[in-house]
XYZ file of C-alpha atoms in Angstrom:
588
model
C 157.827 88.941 64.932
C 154.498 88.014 63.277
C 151.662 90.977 63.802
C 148.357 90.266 65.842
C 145.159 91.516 65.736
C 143.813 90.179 69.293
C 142.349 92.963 71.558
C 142.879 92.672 75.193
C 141.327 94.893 77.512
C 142.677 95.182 80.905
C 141.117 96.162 84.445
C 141.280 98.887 86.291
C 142.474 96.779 89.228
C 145.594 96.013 87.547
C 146.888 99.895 87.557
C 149.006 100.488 91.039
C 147.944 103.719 92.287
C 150.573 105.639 93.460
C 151.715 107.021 96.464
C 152.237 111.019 96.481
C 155.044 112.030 99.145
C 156.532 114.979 99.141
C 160.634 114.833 99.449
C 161.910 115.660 102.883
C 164.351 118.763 103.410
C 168.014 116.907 103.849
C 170.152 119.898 104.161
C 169.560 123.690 105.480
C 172.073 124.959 103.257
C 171.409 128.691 101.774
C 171.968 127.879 98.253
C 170.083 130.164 96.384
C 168.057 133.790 96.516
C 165.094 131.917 94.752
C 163.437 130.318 97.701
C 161.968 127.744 95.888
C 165.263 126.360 94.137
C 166.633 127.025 97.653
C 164.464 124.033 98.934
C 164.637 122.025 95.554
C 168.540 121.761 96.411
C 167.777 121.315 100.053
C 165.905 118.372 99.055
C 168.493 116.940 96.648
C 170.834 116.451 100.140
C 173.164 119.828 98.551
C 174.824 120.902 101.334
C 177.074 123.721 99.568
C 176.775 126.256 96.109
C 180.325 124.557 95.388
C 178.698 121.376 94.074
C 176.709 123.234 92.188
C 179.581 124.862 90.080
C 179.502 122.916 87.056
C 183.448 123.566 86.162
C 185.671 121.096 85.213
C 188.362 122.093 87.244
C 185.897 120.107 89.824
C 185.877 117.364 88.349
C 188.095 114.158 90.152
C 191.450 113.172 89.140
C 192.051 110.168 86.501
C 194.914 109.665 88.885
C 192.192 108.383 91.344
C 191.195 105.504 89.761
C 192.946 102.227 90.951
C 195.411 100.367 87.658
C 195.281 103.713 85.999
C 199.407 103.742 85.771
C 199.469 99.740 83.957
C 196.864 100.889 81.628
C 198.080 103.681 80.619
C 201.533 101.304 80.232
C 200.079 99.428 77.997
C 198.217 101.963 75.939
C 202.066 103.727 75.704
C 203.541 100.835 74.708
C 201.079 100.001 71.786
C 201.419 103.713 70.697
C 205.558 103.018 70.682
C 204.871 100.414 68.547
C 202.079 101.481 66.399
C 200.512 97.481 67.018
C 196.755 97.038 66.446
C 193.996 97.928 68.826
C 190.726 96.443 68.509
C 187.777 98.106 70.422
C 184.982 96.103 71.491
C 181.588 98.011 72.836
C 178.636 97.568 73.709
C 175.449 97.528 71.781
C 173.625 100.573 73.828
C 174.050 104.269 73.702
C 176.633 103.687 76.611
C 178.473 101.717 74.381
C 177.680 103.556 70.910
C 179.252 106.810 72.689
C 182.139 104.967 74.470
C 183.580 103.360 71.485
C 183.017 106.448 69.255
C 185.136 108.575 72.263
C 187.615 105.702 72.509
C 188.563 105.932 68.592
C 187.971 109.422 68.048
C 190.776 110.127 71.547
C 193.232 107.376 70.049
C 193.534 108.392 66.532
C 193.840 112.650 67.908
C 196.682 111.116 70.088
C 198.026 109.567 66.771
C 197.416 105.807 67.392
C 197.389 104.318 63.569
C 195.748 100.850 63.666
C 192.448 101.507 65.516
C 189.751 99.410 64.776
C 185.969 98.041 66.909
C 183.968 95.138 66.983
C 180.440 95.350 68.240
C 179.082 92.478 69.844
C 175.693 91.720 67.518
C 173.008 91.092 70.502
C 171.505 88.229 68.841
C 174.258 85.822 67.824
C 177.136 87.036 70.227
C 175.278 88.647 73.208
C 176.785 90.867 75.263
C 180.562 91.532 76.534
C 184.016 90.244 75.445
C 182.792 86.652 74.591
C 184.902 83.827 73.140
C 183.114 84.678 69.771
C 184.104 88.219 69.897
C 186.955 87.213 70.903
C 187.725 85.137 68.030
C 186.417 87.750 65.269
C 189.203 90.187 67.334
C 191.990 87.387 66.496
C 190.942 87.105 63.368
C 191.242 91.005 62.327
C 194.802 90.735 63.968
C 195.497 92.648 66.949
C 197.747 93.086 69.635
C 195.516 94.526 72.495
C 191.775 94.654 72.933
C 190.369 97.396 74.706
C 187.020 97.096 76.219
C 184.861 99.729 76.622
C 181.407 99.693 78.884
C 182.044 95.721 78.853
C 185.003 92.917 80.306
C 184.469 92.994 83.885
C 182.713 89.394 83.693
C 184.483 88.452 80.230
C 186.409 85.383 81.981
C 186.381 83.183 78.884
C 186.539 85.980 76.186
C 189.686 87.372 77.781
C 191.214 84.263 78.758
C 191.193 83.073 75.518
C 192.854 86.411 74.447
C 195.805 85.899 76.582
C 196.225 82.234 75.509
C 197.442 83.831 72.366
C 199.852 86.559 73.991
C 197.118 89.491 73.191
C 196.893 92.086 75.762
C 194.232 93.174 77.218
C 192.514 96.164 79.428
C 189.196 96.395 80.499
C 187.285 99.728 81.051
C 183.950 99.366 82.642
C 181.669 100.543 85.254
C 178.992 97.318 85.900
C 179.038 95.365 89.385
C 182.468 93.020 89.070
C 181.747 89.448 90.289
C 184.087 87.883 92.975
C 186.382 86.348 90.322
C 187.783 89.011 87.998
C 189.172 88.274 84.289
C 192.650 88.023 83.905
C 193.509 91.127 82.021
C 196.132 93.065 81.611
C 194.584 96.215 83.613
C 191.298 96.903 84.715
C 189.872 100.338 84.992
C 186.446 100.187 87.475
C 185.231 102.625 89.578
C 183.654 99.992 91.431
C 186.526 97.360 91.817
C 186.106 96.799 95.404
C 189.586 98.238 95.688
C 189.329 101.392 93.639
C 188.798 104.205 96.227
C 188.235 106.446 93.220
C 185.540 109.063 94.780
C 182.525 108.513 92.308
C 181.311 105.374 91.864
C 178.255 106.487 89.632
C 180.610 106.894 86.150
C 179.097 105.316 83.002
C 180.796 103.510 80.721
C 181.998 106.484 78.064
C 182.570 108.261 81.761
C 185.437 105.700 82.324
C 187.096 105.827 78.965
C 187.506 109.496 78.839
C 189.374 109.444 82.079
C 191.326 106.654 80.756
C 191.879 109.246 77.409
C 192.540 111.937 79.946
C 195.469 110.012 82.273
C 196.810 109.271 78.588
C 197.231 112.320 77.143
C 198.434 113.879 80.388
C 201.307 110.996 80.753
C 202.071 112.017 76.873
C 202.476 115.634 77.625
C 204.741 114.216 80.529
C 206.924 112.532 78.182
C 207.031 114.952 75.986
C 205.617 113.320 73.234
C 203.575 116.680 71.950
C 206.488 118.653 71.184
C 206.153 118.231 67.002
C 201.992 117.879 67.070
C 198.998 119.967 68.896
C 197.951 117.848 72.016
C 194.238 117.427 71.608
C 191.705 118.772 73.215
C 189.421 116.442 74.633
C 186.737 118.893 76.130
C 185.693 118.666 72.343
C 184.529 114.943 73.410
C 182.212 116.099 76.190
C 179.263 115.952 74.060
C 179.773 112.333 73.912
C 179.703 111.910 77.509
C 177.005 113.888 78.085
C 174.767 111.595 75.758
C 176.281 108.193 77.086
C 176.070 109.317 80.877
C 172.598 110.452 80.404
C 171.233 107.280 78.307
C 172.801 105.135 80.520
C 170.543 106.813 83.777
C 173.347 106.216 86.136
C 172.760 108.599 88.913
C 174.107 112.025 88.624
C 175.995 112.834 91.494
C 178.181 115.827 91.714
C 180.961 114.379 89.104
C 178.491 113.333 86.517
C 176.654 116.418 86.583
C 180.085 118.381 85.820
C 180.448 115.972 82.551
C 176.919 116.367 81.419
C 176.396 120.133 82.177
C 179.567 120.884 80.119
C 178.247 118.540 77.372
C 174.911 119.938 76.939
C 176.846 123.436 77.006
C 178.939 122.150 73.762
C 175.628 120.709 72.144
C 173.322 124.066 72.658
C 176.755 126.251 71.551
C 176.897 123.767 67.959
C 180.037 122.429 68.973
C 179.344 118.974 68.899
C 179.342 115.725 66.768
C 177.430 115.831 63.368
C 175.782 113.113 64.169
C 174.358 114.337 68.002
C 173.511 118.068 65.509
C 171.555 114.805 62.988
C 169.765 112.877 65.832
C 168.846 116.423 67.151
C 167.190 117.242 63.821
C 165.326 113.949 63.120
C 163.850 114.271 66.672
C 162.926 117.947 66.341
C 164.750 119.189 69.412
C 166.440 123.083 68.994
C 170.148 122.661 69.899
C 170.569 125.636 71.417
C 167.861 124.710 74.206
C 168.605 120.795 74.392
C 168.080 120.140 77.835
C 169.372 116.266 79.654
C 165.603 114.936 79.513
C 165.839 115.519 75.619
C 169.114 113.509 75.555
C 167.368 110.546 77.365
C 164.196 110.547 75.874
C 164.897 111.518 71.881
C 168.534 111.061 71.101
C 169.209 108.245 72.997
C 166.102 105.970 72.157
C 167.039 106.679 68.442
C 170.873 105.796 68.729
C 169.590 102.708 70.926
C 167.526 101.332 67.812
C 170.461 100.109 66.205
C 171.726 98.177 68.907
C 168.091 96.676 69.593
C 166.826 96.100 66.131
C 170.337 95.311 64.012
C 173.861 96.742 64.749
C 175.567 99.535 67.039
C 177.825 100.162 64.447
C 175.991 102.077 62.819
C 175.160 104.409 65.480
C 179.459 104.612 66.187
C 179.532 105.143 62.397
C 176.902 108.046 62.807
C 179.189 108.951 65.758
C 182.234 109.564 64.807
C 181.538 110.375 60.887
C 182.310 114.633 60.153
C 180.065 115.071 57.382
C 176.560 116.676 58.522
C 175.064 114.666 55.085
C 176.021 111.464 56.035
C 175.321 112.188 59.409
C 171.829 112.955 58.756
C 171.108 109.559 56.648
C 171.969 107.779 59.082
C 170.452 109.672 61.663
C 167.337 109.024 58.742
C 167.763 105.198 59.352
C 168.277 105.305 62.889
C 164.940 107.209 62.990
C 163.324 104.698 61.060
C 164.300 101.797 63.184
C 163.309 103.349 66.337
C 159.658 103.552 64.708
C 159.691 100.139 63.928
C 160.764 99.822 67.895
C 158.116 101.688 69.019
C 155.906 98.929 66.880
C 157.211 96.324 68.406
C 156.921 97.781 71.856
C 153.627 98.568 71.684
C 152.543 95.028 70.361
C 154.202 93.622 72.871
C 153.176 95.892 76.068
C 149.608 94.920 74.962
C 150.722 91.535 75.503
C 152.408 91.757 78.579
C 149.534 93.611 80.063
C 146.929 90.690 78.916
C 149.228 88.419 80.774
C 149.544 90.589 83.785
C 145.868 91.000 83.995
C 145.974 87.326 84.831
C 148.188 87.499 87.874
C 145.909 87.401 90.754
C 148.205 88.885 93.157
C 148.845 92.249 91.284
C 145.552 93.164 92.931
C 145.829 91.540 96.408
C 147.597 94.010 98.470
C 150.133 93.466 100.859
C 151.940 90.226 98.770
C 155.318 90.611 97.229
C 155.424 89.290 93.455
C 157.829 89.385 90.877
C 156.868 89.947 87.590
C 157.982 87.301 84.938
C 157.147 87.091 81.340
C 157.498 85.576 78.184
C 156.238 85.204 74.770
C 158.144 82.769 72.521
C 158.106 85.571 69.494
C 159.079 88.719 71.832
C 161.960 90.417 70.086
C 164.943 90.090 71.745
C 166.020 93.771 71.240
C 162.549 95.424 73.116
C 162.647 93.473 76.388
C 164.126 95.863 77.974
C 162.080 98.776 77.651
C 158.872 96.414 77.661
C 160.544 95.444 81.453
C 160.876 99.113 82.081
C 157.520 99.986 81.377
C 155.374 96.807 83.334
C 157.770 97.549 86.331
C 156.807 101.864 85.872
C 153.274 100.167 85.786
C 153.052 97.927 88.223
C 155.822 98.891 90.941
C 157.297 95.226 90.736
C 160.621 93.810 89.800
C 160.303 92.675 86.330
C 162.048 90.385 83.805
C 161.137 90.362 80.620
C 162.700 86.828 78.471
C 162.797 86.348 74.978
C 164.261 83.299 72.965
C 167.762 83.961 72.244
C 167.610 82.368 68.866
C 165.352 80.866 66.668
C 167.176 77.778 66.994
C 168.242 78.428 70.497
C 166.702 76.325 74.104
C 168.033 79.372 76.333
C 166.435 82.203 77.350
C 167.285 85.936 77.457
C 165.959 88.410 80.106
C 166.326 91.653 80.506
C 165.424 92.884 84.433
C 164.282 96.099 85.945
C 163.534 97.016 89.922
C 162.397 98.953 91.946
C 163.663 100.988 94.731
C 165.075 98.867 97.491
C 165.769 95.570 95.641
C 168.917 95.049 94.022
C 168.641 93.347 90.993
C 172.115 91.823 90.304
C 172.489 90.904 94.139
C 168.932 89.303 93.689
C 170.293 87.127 90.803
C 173.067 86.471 92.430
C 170.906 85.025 95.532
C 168.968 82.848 93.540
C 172.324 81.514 92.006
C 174.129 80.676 94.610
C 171.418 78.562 96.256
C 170.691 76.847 92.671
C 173.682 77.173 90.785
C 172.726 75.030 87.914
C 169.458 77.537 87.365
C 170.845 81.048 85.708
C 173.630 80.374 83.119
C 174.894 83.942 83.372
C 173.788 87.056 84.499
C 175.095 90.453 84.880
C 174.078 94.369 85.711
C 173.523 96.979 88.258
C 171.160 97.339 91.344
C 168.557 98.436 88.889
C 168.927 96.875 85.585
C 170.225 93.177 84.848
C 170.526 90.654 82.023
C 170.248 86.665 82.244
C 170.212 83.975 80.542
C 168.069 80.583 81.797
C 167.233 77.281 79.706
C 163.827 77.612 78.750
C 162.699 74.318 80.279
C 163.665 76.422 83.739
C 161.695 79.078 83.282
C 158.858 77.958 85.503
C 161.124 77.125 88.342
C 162.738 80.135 88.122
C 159.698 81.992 88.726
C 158.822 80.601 91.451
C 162.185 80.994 93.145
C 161.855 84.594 92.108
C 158.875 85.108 94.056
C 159.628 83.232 97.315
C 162.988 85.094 97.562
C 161.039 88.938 96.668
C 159.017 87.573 99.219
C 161.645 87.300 102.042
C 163.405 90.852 101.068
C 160.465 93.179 100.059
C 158.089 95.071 102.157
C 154.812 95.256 101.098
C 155.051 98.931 101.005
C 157.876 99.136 98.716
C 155.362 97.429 96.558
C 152.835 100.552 96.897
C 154.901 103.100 94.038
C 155.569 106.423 95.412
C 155.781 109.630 93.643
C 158.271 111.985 95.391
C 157.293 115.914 94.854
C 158.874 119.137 95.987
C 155.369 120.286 97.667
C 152.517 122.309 96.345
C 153.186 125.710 95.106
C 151.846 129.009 96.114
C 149.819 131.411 93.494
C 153.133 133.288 93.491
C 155.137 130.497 92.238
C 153.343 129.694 88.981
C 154.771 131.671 86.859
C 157.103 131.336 83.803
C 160.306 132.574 85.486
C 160.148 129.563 87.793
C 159.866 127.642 84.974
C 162.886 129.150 83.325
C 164.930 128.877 86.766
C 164.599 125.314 87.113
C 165.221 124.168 83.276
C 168.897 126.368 83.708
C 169.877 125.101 86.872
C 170.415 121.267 86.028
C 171.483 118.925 85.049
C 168.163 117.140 86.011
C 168.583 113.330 85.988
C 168.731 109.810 87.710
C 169.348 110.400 91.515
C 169.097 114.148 91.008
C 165.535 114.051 89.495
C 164.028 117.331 88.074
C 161.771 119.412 90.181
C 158.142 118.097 90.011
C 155.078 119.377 92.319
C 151.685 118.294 93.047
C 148.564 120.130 94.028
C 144.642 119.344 93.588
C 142.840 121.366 90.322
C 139.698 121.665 89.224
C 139.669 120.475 85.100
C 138.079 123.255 82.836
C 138.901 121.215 79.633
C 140.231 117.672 78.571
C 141.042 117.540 75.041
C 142.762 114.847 73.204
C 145.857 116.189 70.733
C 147.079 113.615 68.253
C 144.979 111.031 69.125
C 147.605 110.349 72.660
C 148.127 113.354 74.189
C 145.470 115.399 76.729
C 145.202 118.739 77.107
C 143.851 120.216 80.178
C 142.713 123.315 80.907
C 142.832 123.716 84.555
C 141.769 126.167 87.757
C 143.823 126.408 91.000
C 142.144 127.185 94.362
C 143.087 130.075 94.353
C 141.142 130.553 91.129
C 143.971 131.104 88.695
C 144.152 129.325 85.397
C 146.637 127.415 83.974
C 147.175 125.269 80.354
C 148.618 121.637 80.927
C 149.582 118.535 78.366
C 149.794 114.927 79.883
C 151.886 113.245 76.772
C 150.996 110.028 75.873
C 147.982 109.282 78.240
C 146.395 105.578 78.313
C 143.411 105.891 76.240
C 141.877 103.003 78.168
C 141.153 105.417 80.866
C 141.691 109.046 79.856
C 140.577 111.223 79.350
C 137.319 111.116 81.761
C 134.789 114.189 80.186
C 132.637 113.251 83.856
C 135.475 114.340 86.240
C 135.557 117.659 87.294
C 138.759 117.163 89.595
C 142.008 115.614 89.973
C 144.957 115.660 91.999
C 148.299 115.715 89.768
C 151.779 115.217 90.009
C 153.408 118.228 87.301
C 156.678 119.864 86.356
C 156.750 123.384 85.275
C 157.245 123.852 81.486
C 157.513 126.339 78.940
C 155.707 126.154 75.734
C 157.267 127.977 73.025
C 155.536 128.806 69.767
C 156.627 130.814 67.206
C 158.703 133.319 69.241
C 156.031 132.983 71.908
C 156.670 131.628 75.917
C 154.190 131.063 78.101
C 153.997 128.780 81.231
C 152.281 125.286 80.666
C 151.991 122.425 83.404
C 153.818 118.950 82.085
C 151.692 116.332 83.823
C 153.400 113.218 85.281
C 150.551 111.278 87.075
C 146.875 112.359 87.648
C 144.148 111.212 90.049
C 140.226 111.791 89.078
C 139.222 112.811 92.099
């Protein structure tokens, strides 16, 4: 992607002011002696202190999932025989740790011929596809195992079976009305799977599969020369794919990644989570989720956008802390060269955006679409994610999928209340020749379009936002747990809250808003602002806002604002004292 030099500058009237509302009381549930984590968890619909024991005991059965007995058949059968497995991921974090978990849980079980194939995004796209496919007959193998991936693999698989390989699919993503015709498939959301969560990522999936495994192993007796593994030693893995993948974290999920983060801060974890932690400056023994999400994850995920995953599953599932930190060196250095790219490109977007009339005319749905023929492929996704955090509008986001290529690749993000997988899935059943394939979840999709469609598909994107979305939805609302009294800002609170998560997707962490008159505004590294601030009630407090849009802060004339915050600690050197994190503030 050539550089620019352009400047754009952007109105006001483009930024979506949002909508502070604070989160309604859904239980009455005493669940703590801290009042205010009492109503946090009142507000997070917890209606007793037993979902909030983060034991594994807790978590659901494997038994519970629907095909677990044939696929665990067929994984029995291949171990009888020693054959060949060939994993095939996917090129996310989701994927990196699912793969990694899958190889690492077959060769402890003693499975010889293990082996993966990553799709690579550019040339293969994503899934089981006939040229994975062929690359997996080509290595020799006797069954393929799919991991975060295969639900919608129709071709890929069916071309698998025409040559007698077997096949099971693990996955988690929407299934479409026809499935492929594998061997097994193992989906919490198979319309027919009553297994109780429905919110499992991908690596969530294959360590239940690993789980029913080893426990039909122990059955048959097949530990009774050899230690049986212990695969709590693999929850670090989950913990990282569940939380990149920001499925929601309902009761289940929170078990996996609370006893995940509990193996990362104790040291027992993979080299290369202790090397990702290091290269992103983040203390082990305090990681928190957010930290997974925001610096672990983003640098695994640079592989996967910029080259190969398999170089994150090599930093993954390698035991030597040097290699694991130069890799965890490269993956650092692609993820800047990310951050390049998806800054060039948001400035871009936004000059495009600032175009579209009816961002500013309230009270008219509109879909965001957008394209630049020299977008990289592997940064559409985040640049979606951060136009729809912008704007409050479904967004897709297309790039070419090759240089010599007529199709088109989006990536899509929504917002709450429209479906983005059922919205694709509208569009193509009225115009079936339009989208060539598409795929996702109710937030996140990807298609692919022929670029001489593109216009029409815009259009068709708006008129059918138009008949589904309310104009409010379109307002952006910031949900808060209330304002807090004098006696509630104080660095035990702040303490409280980090040590009672898992904070995440669906279960967000505790945020609060209030009105404060600014003291100070200081830029820090040229993107942060530093606030110095005064309650009502006249007591002071320190505050950071991390990377702030220059184009509008910080305002020296302001003298008040009304903010949306979490409560955060700021250590340094040996030192804690309470700070305010600042998610959204309002000159006032």
């Amino acid at each position: 992607m050539h550089k620019k030099t352009a400047c754009y500058f952007i109105s006001k009237k483009t930024i979506v002011e949002k909508l502070i509302k604070k989160r309604p009381l859904l239980t009455s549930a005493y669940l703590s002696d801290n009042m205010l984590l009492n109503r946090i968890y009142q507000s997070r619909g917890i209606t007793s202190t037993k979902e909030l024991e983060h034991i594994l005991q807790n978590l659901y059965r494997p038994q519970q999932l629907a095909n677990i007995e044939q696929a665990i058949e067929l994984l029995i059968n291949v171990f009888d025989k020693q054959s060949r497995i060939i994993i095939v991921g996917d090129f996310d974090a989701d994927g990196a740790t699912s793969t990694s978990l899958a190889i690492i849980a077959l060769k402890q079980l003693g499975f010889e011929k293990v082996d993966y194939l990553i799709p690579d995004r550019f040339s293969q796209g994503y899934g089981l596809s006939i040229a994975v496919a062929e690359m997996a007959l080509l290595k020799g193998v006797d069954l393929v195992l799919t991991v975060d991936n295969g639900v919608s693999s129709l071709e890929g698989v069916e071309l698998l079976k025409q040559h007698g390989i077997k096949v099971l699919i693990t996955d988690h993503h929407l299934p479409p009305e026809t499935l492929p015709n594998a061997d097994a498939i193992i989906n919490p959301n198979l319309p027919f799977c009553t297994f109780p969560s429905k919110s499992l990522a991908g690596v969530g999936v294959i360590f239940y599969v690993m789980m029913a495994l080893r426990a039909k192993m122990r059955e048959r007796n097949y530990f009774a020369n050899k230690a049986e593994p212990n695969f709590a030693e693999l929850l670090d893995l989950v913990a990282l794919g569940t939380v990149a993948d920001v499925v929601p974290l309902d009761r289940n999920n929170r078990i996996l990644v609370y006893q995940g983060l509990q193996r990362i801060r104790s040291g027992h974890c993979r080299a290369g989570i202790k090397a990702l932690a290091e290269v992103g400056k983040r203390e082990l023994s305090t990681l928190q989720a957010v930290d997974l999400g925001f610096s672990i994850a983003p640098r695994l995920n640079a592989a996967g956008r910029l080259e190969n995953m398999s170089l994150g599953v090599e930093l993954l599932i390698c035991e030597n802390m040097e290699t694991a930190r130069q890799l965890a060196f490269e993956l650092d250095s692609l993820n800047q060269t990310r951050k390049e790219f998806e800054q060039e490109m948001k400035t871009e977007a936004l000059a495009i955006c600032a175009k579209l009339p009816s961002l500013t005319q309230s009270g008219q749905a509109h879909g965001i679409v957008l394209y630049q023929p020299d977008w990289h492929q592997g940064v559409i996704g985040i640049l979606a994610s951060r136009i729809k955090d912008q704007f409050n509008r479904p967004v897709i986001v297309f790039a070419q999928e090759s240089e010599d290529s007529e199709y088109l690749k989006g990536s899509a993000r929504s917002i709450s209340g429209v479906h983005m997988r059922d919205l694709l899935e509208h569009i193509d059943m009225q115009y079936p020749e339009l989208i060539e394939k598409f795929g996702g979840h109710a937030m996140a999709a990807g298609l692919t379009i022929h670029q001489s469609k593109l216009e029409l598909f815009k259009q068709l994107l708006d008129q059918t936002i138009n008949e589904i979305v309310e104009p409010e939805q379109l307002q952006g609302v910031i949900y808060t747990d209330g304002e807090l009294s004098i006696q509630e800002f104080n660095l035990a609170n702040a303490e409280l809250i980090r040590n009672s998560g898992p904070w995440g997707q669906n279960f967000p962490e505790p945020c609060f808003e209030g009105e404060f008159t600014l003291l100070q505004q200081k830029l820090v590294a040229g993107k942060h602002l530093k606030l110095m601030l005064q309650s009502d009630s006249g007591q002071l407090l320190d505050a950071i806002w991390f990377n702030i849009d220059l184009r509008y802060f910080p305002d020296l004339s302001a003298k008040k604002a009304r903010m949306v915050y979490k409560l955060d600690i700021n250590e340094f050197r040996g030192n804690k004292a309470l700070q305010l994190k600042v998610e959204y503030l309002n000159y006032l």
